[in-house]
Amino acid sequence: MNGFEKHGIEHLSASSINLWTNAPDVWVMSYLYGTRTPAGPAAWRGICAEDAVVATLAGEAETAAIDKALEKFDKRYMIGDESSMRERDRITPMVKI
């Protein structure tokens, strides 16, 4: 039995390999011990923008969908630092594209 089989790892994605390259300790924690780190502002930006796109495609007004996305992001980052505010500012253009 190899190490991948032992730990139930069936495949390695590009993001998994990049994580190993950049932070092997986080990779071990995530893939071998099943503990995940909290998502950062960029991930939440993507989640909120995706929600707004889905709502728009389902018939909701674009401005209303963007407002809900920004509200969802703001609930996660009530006191924003420069990094989180930069990600927040990217939500509207992403939805419009």
PDB file of N, CA, C and O in Angstrom, residues 7 12 18 20 25 32 35 38 41 49 53-54 56 75:
ATOM      1  N   HIS A   7      -3.907   7.005   3.009  1.00  0.00           N
ATOM      2  CA  HIS A   7      -4.640   8.182   3.497  1.00  0.00           C
ATOM      3  C   HIS A   7      -5.883   8.504   2.664  1.00  0.00           C
ATOM      4  O   HIS A   7      -6.511   9.537   2.864  1.00  0.00           O
ATOM      5  N   LEU A  12      -4.578  14.129  -7.095  1.00  0.00           N
ATOM      6  CA  LEU A  12      -4.031  15.411  -6.662  1.00  0.00           C
ATOM      7  C   LEU A  12      -4.441  16.479  -7.672  1.00  0.00           C
ATOM      8  O   LEU A  12      -4.137  16.363  -8.856  1.00  0.00           O
ATOM      9  N   ASN A  18      -0.125  22.948  -5.634  1.00  0.00           N
ATOM     10  CA  ASN A  18       0.337  24.298  -5.316  1.00  0.00           C
ATOM     11  C   ASN A  18       0.384  24.532  -3.817  1.00  0.00           C
ATOM     12  O   ASN A  18       1.305  25.169  -3.303  1.00  0.00           O
ATOM     13  N   TRP A  20       0.888  22.210  -1.537  1.00  0.00           N
ATOM     14  CA  TRP A  20       2.050  21.477  -1.035  1.00  0.00           C
ATOM     15  C   TRP A  20       3.334  22.273  -1.279  1.00  0.00           C
ATOM     16  O   TRP A  20       4.195  22.364  -0.412  1.00  0.00           O
ATOM     17  N   ASP A  25       2.934  22.278   5.430  1.00  0.00           N
ATOM     18  CA  ASP A  25       2.296  22.048   6.728  1.00  0.00           C
ATOM     19  C   ASP A  25       0.781  22.167   6.640  1.00  0.00           C
ATOM     20  O   ASP A  25       0.037  21.380   7.232  1.00  0.00           O
ATOM     21  N   LEU A  32      -4.240  15.141   5.203  1.00  0.00           N
ATOM     22  CA  LEU A  32      -3.993  13.948   6.006  1.00  0.00           C
ATOM     23  C   LEU A  32      -4.807  13.925   7.292  1.00  0.00           C
ATOM     24  O   LEU A  32      -5.204  12.870   7.759  1.00  0.00           O
ATOM     25  N   THR A  35      -8.426  18.669   8.507  1.00  0.00           N
ATOM     26  CA  THR A  35      -8.739  19.960   9.127  1.00  0.00           C
ATOM     27  C   THR A  35      -8.530  21.059   8.100  1.00  0.00           C
ATOM     28  O   THR A  35      -7.464  21.157   7.504  1.00  0.00           O
ATOM     29  N   PRO A  38      -9.746  28.435   7.586  1.00  0.00           N
ATOM     30  CA  PRO A  38     -10.841  29.296   7.137  1.00  0.00           C
ATOM     31  C   PRO A  38     -10.508  29.967   5.805  1.00  0.00           C
ATOM     32  O   PRO A  38      -9.338  30.238   5.522  1.00  0.00           O
ATOM     33  N   PRO A  41     -10.240  36.368   2.244  1.00  0.00           N
ATOM     34  CA  PRO A  41     -11.070  37.346   1.529  1.00  0.00           C
ATOM     35  C   PRO A  41     -11.244  37.033   0.042  1.00  0.00           C
ATOM     36  O   PRO A  41     -12.313  37.235  -0.517  1.00  0.00           O
ATOM     37  N   ALA A  49     -19.449  36.699  -5.388  1.00  0.00           N
ATOM     38  CA  ALA A  49     -19.649  37.039  -6.798  1.00  0.00           C
ATOM     39  C   ALA A  49     -20.414  35.924  -7.509  1.00  0.00           C
ATOM     40  O   ALA A  49     -21.328  36.189  -8.300  1.00  0.00           O
ATOM     41  N   VAL A  53     -23.998  36.143  -9.515  1.00  0.00           N
ATOM     42  CA  VAL A  53     -24.169  35.724 -10.913  1.00  0.00           C
ATOM     43  C   VAL A  53     -25.310  34.722 -11.017  1.00  0.00           C
ATOM     44  O   VAL A  53     -26.165  34.829 -11.906  1.00  0.00           O
ATOM     45  N   VAL A  54     -25.355  33.767 -10.111  1.00  0.00           N
ATOM     46  CA  VAL A  54     -26.433  32.774 -10.119  1.00  0.00           C
ATOM     47  C   VAL A  54     -27.787  33.459  -9.947  1.00  0.00           C
ATOM     48  O   VAL A  54     -28.750  33.160 -10.667  1.00  0.00           O
ATOM     49  N   THR A  56     -28.582  36.524 -10.669  1.00  0.00           N
ATOM     50  CA  THR A  56     -28.878  37.297 -11.879  1.00  0.00           C
ATOM     51  C   THR A  56     -29.373  36.386 -12.993  1.00  0.00           C
ATOM     52  O   THR A  56     -30.349  36.702 -13.683  1.00  0.00           O
ATOM     53  N   LYS A  75     -20.770  40.894   6.054  1.00  0.00           N
ATOM     54  CA  LYS A  75     -21.055  40.143   7.285  1.00  0.00           C
ATOM     55  C   LYS A  75     -19.840  39.317   7.697  1.00  0.00           C
ATOM     56  O   LYS A  75     -19.601  39.114   8.883  1.00  0.00           O
TER      57      LYS A  75
END
